[in-house]
XYZ file of C-alpha atoms in Angstrom:
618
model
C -1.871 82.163 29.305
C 1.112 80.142 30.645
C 2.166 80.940 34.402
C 4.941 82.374 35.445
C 6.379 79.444 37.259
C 5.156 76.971 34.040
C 7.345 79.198 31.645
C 10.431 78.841 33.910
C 9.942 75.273 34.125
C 9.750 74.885 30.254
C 12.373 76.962 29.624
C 14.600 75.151 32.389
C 13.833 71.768 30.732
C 14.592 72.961 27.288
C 17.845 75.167 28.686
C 19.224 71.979 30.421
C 18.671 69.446 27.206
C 19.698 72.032 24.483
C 22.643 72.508 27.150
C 23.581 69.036 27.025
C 23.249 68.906 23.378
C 25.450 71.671 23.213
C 27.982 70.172 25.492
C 28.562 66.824 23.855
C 28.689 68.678 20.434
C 31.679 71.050 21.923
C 33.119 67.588 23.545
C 33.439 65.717 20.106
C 34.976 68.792 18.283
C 37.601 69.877 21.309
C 38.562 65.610 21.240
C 38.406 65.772 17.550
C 40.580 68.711 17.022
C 42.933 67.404 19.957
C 43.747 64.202 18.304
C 44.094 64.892 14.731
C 45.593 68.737 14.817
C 46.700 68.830 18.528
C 47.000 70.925 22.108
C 48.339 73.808 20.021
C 45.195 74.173 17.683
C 43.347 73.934 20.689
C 45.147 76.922 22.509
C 44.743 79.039 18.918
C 40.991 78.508 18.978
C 40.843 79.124 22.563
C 42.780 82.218 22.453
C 40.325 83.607 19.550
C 37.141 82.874 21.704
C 39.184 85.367 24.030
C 40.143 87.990 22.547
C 36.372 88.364 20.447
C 34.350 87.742 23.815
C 36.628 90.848 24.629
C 36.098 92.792 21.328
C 32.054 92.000 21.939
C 32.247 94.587 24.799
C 31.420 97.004 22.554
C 27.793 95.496 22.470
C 27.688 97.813 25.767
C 25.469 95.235 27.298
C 22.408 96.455 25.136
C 20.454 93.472 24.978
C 19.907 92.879 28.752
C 18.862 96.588 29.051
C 16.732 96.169 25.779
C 15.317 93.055 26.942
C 14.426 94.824 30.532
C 12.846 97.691 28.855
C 10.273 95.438 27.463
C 9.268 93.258 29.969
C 6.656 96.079 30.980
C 5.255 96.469 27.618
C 5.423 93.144 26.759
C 3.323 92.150 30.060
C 0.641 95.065 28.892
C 0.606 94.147 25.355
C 1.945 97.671 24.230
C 2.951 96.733 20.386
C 3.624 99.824 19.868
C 6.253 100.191 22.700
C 7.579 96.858 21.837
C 7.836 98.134 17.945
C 10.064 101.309 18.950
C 12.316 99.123 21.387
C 12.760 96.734 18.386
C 13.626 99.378 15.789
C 16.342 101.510 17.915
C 17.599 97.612 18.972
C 18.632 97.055 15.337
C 19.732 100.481 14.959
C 22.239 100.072 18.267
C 23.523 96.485 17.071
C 24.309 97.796 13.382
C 26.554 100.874 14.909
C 27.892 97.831 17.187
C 28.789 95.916 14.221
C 30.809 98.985 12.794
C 32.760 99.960 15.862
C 33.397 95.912 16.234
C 34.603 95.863 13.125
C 37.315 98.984 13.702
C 38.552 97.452 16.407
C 39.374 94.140 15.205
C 41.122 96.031 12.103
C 42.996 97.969 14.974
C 44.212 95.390 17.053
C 45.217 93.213 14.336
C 48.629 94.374 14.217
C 49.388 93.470 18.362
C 48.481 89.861 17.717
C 51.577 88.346 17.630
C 52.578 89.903 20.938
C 50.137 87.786 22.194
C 51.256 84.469 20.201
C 55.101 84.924 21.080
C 55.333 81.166 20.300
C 53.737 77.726 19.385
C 51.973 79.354 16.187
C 51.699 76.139 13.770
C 53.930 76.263 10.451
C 51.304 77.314 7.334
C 48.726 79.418 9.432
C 48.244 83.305 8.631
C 47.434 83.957 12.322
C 45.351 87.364 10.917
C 43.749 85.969 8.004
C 42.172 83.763 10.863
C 41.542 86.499 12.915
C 39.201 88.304 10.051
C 37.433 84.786 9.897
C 36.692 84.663 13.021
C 36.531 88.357 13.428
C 33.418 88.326 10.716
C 31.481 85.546 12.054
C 31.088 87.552 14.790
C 29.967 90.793 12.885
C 27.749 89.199 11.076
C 25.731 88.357 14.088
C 25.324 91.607 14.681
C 24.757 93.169 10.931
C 21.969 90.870 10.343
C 18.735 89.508 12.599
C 19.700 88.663 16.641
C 18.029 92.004 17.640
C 14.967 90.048 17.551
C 16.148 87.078 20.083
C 15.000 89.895 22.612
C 11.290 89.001 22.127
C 11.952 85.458 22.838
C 13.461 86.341 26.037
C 11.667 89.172 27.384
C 8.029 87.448 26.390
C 9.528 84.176 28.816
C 10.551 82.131 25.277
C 14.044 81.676 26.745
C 13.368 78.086 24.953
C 13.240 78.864 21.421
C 16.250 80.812 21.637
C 17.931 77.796 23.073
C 16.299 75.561 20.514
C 17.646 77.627 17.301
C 20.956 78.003 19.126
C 21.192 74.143 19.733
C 20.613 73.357 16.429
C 22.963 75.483 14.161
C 25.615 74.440 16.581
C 25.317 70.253 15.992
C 25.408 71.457 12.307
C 28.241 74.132 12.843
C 30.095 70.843 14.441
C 29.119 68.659 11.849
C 30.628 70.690 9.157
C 33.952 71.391 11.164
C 34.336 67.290 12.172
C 34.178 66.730 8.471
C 36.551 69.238 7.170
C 39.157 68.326 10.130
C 38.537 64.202 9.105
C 38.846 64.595 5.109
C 41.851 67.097 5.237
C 43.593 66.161 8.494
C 47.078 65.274 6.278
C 46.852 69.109 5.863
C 46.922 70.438 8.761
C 46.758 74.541 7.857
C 43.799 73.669 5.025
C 41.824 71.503 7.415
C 42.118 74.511 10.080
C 41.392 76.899 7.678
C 38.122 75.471 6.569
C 36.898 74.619 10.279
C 37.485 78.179 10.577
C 35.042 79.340 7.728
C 31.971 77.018 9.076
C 31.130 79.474 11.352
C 30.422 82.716 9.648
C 28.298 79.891 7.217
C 26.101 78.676 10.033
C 25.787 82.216 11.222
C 24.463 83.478 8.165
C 21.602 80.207 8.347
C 21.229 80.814 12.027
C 19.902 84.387 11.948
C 17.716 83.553 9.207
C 15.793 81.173 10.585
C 15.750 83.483 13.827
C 13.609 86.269 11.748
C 11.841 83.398 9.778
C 10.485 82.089 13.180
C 9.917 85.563 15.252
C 8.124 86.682 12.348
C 5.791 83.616 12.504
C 5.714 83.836 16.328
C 5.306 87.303 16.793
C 3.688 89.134 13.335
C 2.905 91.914 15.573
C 6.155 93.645 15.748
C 7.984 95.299 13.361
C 11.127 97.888 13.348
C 8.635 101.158 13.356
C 7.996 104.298 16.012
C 10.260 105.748 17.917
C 10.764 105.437 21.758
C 10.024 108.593 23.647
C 13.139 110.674 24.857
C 12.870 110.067 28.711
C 12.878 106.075 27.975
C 16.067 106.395 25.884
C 17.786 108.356 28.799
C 16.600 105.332 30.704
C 18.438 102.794 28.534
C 21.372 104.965 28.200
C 21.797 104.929 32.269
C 20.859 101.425 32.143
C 23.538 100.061 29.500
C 26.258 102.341 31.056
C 25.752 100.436 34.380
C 25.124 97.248 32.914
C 28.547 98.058 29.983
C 30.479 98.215 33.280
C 29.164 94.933 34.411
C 29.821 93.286 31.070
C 33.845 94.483 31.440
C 34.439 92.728 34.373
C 32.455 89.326 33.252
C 34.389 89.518 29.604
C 37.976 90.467 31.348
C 37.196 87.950 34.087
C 36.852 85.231 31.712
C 38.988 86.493 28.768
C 42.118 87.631 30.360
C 42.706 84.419 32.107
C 43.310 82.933 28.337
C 45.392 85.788 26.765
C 47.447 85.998 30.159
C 48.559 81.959 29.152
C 49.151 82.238 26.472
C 51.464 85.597 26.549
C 53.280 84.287 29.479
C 53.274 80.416 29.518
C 52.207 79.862 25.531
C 50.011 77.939 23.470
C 50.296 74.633 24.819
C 50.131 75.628 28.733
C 46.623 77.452 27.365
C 45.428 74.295 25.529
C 46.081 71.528 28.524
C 44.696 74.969 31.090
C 41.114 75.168 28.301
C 40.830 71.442 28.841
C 39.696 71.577 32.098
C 38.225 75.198 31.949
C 36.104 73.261 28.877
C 34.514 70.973 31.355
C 33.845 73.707 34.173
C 32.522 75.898 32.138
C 30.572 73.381 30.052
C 28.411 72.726 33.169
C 28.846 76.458 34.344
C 26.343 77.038 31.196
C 23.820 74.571 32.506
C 23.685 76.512 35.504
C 23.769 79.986 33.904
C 20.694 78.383 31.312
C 18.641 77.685 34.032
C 19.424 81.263 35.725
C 18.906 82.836 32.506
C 15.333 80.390 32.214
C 14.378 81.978 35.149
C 15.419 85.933 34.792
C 12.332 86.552 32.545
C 10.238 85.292 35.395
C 11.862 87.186 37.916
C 11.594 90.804 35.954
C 8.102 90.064 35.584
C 7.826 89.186 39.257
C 9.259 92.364 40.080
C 7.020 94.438 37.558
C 3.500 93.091 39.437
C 4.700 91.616 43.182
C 5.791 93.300 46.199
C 9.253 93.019 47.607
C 8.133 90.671 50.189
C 6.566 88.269 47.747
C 10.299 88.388 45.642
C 12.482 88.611 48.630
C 10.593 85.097 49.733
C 11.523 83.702 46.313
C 14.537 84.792 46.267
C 15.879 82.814 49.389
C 13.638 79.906 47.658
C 15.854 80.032 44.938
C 19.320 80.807 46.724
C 19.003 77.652 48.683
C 18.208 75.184 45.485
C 20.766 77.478 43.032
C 23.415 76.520 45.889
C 22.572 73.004 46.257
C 22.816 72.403 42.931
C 26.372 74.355 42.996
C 27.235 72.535 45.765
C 26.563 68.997 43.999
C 28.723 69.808 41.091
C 31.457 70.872 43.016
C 31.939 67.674 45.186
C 31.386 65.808 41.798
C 34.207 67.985 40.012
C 36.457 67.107 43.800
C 35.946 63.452 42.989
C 35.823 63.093 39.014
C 37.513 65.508 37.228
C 40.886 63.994 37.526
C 39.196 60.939 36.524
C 37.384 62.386 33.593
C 40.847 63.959 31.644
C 42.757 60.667 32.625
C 39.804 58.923 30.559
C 39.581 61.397 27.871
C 43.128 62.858 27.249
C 45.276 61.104 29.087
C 47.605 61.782 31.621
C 49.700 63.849 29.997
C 47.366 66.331 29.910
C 46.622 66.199 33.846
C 47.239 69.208 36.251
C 48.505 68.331 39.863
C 45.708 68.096 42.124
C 46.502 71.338 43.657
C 45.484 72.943 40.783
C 42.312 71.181 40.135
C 40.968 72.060 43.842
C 41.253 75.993 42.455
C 39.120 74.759 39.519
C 36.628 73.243 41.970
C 37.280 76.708 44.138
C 36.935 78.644 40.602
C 33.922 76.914 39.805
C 31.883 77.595 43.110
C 33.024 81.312 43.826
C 31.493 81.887 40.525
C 28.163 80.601 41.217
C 27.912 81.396 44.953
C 26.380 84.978 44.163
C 24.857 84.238 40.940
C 20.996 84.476 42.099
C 21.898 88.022 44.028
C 23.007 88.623 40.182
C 19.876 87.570 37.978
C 18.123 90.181 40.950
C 20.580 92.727 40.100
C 19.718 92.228 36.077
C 15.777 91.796 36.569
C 15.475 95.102 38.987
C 18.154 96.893 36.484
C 20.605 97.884 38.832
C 23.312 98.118 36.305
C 23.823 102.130 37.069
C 23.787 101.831 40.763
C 26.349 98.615 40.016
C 28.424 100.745 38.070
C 31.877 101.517 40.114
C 32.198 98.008 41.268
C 33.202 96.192 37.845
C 35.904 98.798 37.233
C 37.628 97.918 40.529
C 37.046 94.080 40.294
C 38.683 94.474 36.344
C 41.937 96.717 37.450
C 42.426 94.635 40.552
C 41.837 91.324 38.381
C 44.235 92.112 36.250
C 46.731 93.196 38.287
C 46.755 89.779 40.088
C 46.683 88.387 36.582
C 50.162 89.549 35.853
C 51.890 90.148 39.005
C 50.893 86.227 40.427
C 51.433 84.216 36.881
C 55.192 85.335 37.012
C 55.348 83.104 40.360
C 52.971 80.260 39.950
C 52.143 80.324 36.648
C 48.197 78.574 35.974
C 47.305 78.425 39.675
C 47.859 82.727 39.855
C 45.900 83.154 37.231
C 43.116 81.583 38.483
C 43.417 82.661 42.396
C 43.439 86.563 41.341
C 40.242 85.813 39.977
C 38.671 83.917 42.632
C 39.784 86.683 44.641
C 37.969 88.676 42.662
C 34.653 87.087 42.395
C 34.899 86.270 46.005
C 36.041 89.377 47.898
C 34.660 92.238 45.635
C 31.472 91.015 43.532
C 30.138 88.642 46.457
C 30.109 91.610 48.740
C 29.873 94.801 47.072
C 27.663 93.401 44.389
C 25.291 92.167 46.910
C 25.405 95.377 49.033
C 24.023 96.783 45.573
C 20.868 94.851 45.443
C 20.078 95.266 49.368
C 20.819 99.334 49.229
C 18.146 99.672 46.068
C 15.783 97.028 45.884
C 15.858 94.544 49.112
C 15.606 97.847 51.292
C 14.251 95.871 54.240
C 16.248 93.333 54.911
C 19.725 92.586 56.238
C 22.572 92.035 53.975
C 24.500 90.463 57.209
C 22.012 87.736 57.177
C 22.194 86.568 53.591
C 25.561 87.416 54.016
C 25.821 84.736 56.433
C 24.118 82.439 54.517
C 26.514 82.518 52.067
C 29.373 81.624 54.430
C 27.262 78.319 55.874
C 26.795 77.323 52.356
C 30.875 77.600 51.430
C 31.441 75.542 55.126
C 29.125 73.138 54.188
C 30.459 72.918 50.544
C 34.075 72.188 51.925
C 33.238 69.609 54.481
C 31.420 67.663 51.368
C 34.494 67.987 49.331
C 36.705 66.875 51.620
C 34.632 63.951 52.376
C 34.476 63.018 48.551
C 37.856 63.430 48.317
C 39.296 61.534 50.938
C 37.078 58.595 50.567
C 38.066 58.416 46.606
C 41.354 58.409 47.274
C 41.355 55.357 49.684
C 39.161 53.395 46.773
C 41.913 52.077 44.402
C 40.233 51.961 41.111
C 40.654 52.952 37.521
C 39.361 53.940 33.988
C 35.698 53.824 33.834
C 34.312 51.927 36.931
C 36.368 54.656 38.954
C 34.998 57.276 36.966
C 31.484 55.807 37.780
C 31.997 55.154 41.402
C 33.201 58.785 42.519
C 30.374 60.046 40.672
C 28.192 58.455 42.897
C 29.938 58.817 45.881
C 29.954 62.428 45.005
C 26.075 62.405 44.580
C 25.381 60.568 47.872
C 27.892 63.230 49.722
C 26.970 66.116 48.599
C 22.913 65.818 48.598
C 23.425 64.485 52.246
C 25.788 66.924 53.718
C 23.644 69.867 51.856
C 20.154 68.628 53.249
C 21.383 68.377 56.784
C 23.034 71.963 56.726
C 20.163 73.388 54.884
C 17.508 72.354 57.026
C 18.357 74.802 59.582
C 17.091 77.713 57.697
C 13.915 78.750 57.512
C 13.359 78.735 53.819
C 14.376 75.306 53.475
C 10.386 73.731 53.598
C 9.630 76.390 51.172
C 12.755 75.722 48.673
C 11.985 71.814 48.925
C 7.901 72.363 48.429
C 9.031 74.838 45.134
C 10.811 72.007 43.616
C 8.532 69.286 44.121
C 5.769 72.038 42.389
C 8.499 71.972 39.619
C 8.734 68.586 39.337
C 5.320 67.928 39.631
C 4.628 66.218 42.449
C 1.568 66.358 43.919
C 0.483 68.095 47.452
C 0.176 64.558 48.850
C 3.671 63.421 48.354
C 5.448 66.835 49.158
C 4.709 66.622 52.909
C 6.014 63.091 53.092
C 8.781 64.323 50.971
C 10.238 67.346 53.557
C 9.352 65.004 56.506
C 11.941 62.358 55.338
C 14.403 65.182 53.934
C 14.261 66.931 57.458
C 14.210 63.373 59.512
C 17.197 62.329 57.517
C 19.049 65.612 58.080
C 18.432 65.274 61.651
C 19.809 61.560 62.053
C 22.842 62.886 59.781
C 23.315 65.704 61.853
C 23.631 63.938 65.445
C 25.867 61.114 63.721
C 28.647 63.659 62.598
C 27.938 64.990 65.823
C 29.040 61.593 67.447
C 31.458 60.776 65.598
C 33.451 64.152 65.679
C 33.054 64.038 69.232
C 34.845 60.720 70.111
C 37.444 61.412 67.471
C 38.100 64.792 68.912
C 38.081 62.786 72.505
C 40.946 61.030 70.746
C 42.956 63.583 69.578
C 43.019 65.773 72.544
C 42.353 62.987 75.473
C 45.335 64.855 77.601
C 43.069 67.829 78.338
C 40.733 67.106 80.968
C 37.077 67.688 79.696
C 34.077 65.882 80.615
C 33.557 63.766 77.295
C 31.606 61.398 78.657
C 28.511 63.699 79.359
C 28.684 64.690 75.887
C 28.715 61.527 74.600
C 25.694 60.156 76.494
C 23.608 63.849 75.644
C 24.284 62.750 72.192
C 23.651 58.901 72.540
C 20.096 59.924 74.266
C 19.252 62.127 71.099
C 20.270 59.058 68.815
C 18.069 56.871 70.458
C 15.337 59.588 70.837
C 14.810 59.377 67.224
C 14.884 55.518 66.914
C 18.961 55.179 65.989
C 20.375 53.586 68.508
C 23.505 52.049 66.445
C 25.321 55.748 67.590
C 24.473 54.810 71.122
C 26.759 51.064 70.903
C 29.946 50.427 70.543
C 33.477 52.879 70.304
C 32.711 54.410 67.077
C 35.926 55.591 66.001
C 36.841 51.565 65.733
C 34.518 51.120 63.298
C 35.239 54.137 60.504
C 38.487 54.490 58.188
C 41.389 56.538 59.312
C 40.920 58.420 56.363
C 37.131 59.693 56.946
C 37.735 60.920 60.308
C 39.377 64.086 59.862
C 36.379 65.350 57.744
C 34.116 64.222 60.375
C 36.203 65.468 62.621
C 36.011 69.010 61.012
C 32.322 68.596 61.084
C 31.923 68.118 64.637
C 33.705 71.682 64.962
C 30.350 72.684 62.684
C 27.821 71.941 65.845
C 28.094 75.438 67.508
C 27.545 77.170 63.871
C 25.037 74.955 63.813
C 23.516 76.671 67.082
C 24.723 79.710 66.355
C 22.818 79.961 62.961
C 19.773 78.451 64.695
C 19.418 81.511 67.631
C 19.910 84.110 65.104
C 17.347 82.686 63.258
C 14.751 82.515 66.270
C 16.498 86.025 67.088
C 15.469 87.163 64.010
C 12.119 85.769 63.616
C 10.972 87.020 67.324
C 12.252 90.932 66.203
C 10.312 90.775 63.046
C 7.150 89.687 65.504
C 7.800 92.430 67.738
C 7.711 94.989 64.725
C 4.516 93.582 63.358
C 2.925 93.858 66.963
């Protein structure tokens, strides 16, 4: 039987290339539908993903608490467990499917409050509501009650797989109707429109063709005892709760727009969202990959053993986070001047809150897969109702003023200030008993500092490099790379799970024992060099900027010189530094150097820390 790490790594690998499937396939249609039907077809489709991502909250977040209900049975190999779970599953989705249904009907006659203007001339705006409105029905009338076995038996891959696959086709089929009937605008919508409930149909087919093959063993009989349905009903009211404020977060943004500032203002606004939240999948796949992993890890370890993995896989979640946000600082621009044109651009004001956007909703996103796997939805449950109302609020009182960029900062706010810290007081209250939440609370904050100083870096130095079109595009993505992976090893290395996070992706990757050690040596050497130069550097440009205030600089400067050369570098020790870098790199650096005491400061806690667990143990 497959490990629990070797089913995480599989279904990472297949998460990230179905991903990318999935993300060029949604790239060709958005350009496709941009160019021939325009920004306002864009908005409409947008604005439908909305409002039925909204109208899906009446799933009541079943399938996660579904999904944890049979990671225990699945792990003993209780079919008949697994058989009763499977039979009230498709018995919940079909009542789902009903009350869906009512609701759509009911709202149906609001929708053109919501599309005041910019509707196209020839479109029955409800007509391709109940389109849309039945493709997603049908999902839930016919066989995706089984995509739980997949998941909860760590087959997070096939899922992706079957997924992956009906959507290239689902593309295909829209790409052709848009090309052949693109003189008809309406008709060519219209029948883009109708390839999904198609592919839907074809979709959950194969998915009961396959489980059946895959798993023969369960079928839709039994019944689950009474005390594990008043389980699930605790757990889905929680985890409903949780599902409003994820839905509204992302949903309300759109219908906000598009009610305020209109169709068009929502189509140029999804543009960007498209590419944030195109990569925002990859990184919720390989969460998701992992979630199976962690709920068995939790069924059969102790909270040491998960609390140890969980700071394993903060630290590389948060790289990775951190990456993609210096690479959105330097390239998104780039990327919609290359693909739509500047016409389409935001300020780039605006497109630091996407890069803000993008990280606040990552940031606590592995304190949320522990959340999910220990099924802490009930204990979760007062939070999402706050973060919604308040969300809201924001929405409408801050897009009167300034319009996009409200919108999005009420929900940063959000995320930030209300799920970062109340959500993660959740998880340390009931599960992480133990441990501080000041300490991974602090954490946090070092990764955001660390975060900014990389994007401001990136930033900077691509604006000083005047290039264009695709070289440009090409040489802040690797400026971005270089950045980001330096300034995030050399603040990383201070903590104490760093070795362990570097050694647990080298296992992924499969290196062998030999080459890890070597590995972390030259990771936590070239951290150290990186370190002291900032540290140099900041300090004779700070020397610069306030020379009139008598400190001793000069002891400071040879301390730091003496380190350099300690660890064979002696270039920091020669020469007046601040000659020899670009005006425009040295306020970063210079923001850096301000980073050295939180650089101590972290490090004593840390020893702190370490010699008060000793004294317990003793």
């Amino acid at each position: 039987m497959a490990s629990r790490t070797q089913h995480a790594k599989r279904n990472i690998i297949t998460s990230v290339v179905n991903k990318l499937v999935i993300m060029l396939t949604n790239f060709v249609m958005r350009t496709v539908l941009i160019y021939y039907l325009g920004n306002v077809y864009l908005g409409l489709d947008s604005l439908f993903t909305s409002i039925l991502q909204i109208l899906a909250l009446s799933e009541l977040g079943i399938s996660s608490a579904m999904v944890y209900s049979m990671y225990k049975p699945l792990a003993e190999n209780d079919t008949a467990t697994v058989c009763a779970l499977l039979k009230l599953y498709r018995t919940v989705y079909r009542w789902i499917a009903g009350v869906m249904t009512a609701l759509g009907l009911a709202i149906m006659p609001f929708l053109h409050i919501i599309v005041k203007k910019d509707l196209p001339d020839g479109l029955s705006l409800y007509l391709l509501f109940l389109i849309n409105l039945g493709n997603t029905v049908l999902s839930y009338l016919m066989f995706s009650y089984r995509s739980s076995l997949f998941t909860a038996g760590q087959r997070y891959s096939t899922n992706n797989n079957i997924y992956s696959i009906f959507k290239v086709g689902t593309t295909v089929l829209q790409i052709a109707a848009i090309a052949v009937f693109h003189n008809h605008q309406y008709l060519a919508y219209y029948l883009y429109s109708l390839a999904l409930p198609v592919t839907t149909i074809l979709k959950n087919l194969a998915l009961y063709v396959l489980s059946n093959k895959m798993y023969p063993q369960f079928r839709c009989e039994g019944s689950v005892p009474k005390a594990e349905i008043e389980n699930i009903k605790k757990r889905v009211a929680g985890m409903f709760l949780h599902k409003v404020s994820f839905v509204f977060r992302n949903s309300l943004d759109s219908i906000v727009i598009s009610a305020f500032l209109g169709l068009e203002i929502l189509g140029q606004y999804n543009s960007y969202y498209f590419i944030i939240n195109a990569i925002s999948g990859i990184m919720i796949l390989v969460s998701n990959s992992v979630t199976a992993s962690v709920g068995n890890s939790i069924v059969v370890e102790n909270k040491e053993k998960n609390y140890a993995d969980f700071n394993k896989i903060q630290l590389l979640y948060m790289w990775l986070t951190s990456w993609l946000t210096v690479g959105f600082a330097g390239c998104l621009q780039q990327f919609i001047k290359l693909w739509l044109g500047e016409k389409m651009m935001f300020g780039d004001g605006i497109m630091v809150i996407f890069c803000i956007y993008f990280f606040s909703t990552h940031f606590s996103r592995v304190c949320h897969i522990y959340r999910d796997a220990a099924g802490l939805w009930w204990q979760d449950r007062y939070r999402p109702i706050v973060e919604t109302f308040v969300n809201l609020s924001l929405n409408i009182l801050l897009v009167r003023f300034i319009g996009v960029s409200g919108v999005m900062l009420s929900t940063i706010f959000c995320i930030v200030f209300i799920e970062g810290t109340w959500g993660t007081r959740i998880l340390f209250k009931h599960y992480f008993t133990g441990e501080k939440q000041s300490k991974y609370m602090l954490k946090l904050l070092w990764t955001w500092i660390i975060t900014a100083v990389a994007g401001a870096i990136c930033y900077f130095i691509c604006k000083t490099i005047k290039l264009d079109g695709i070289p440009a595009f090409i040489a802040y993505g690797i400026i971005a790379t270089v950045t980001a992976n330096i300034v995030y090893a050399a603040g990383s290395s201070i903590l104490p799970e760093f070795k362990p996070a570097v050694n647990f992706a080298l296992k992924l990757a499969g290196i062998k024992k030999a080459k890890k050690k070597t590995i972390y040596n030259g990771l936590k050497q070239f951290a150290n060099l990186f370190k002291i130069s900032f540290a140099v550097i900041g300090v004779v440009i700070f020397e610069e900027r306030v020379h009139s205030v008598k400190i001793d600089f000069i002891r400071i400067k040879i301390a730091l010189n003496d380190m350099a050369q300690a660890v064979n570098n002696p270039v920091f020790g020669v020469g007046n530094i601040s000659e020899t870098v670009p005006a425009v790199v040295k306020i970063p650096f210079f923001v850096m150097s301000l980073m050295v005491p939180v650089f101590i400061i972290l490090k004593k806690y840390h020893r702190l820390s370490h010699i008060s667990v000793v004294k317990e143990n003793a």
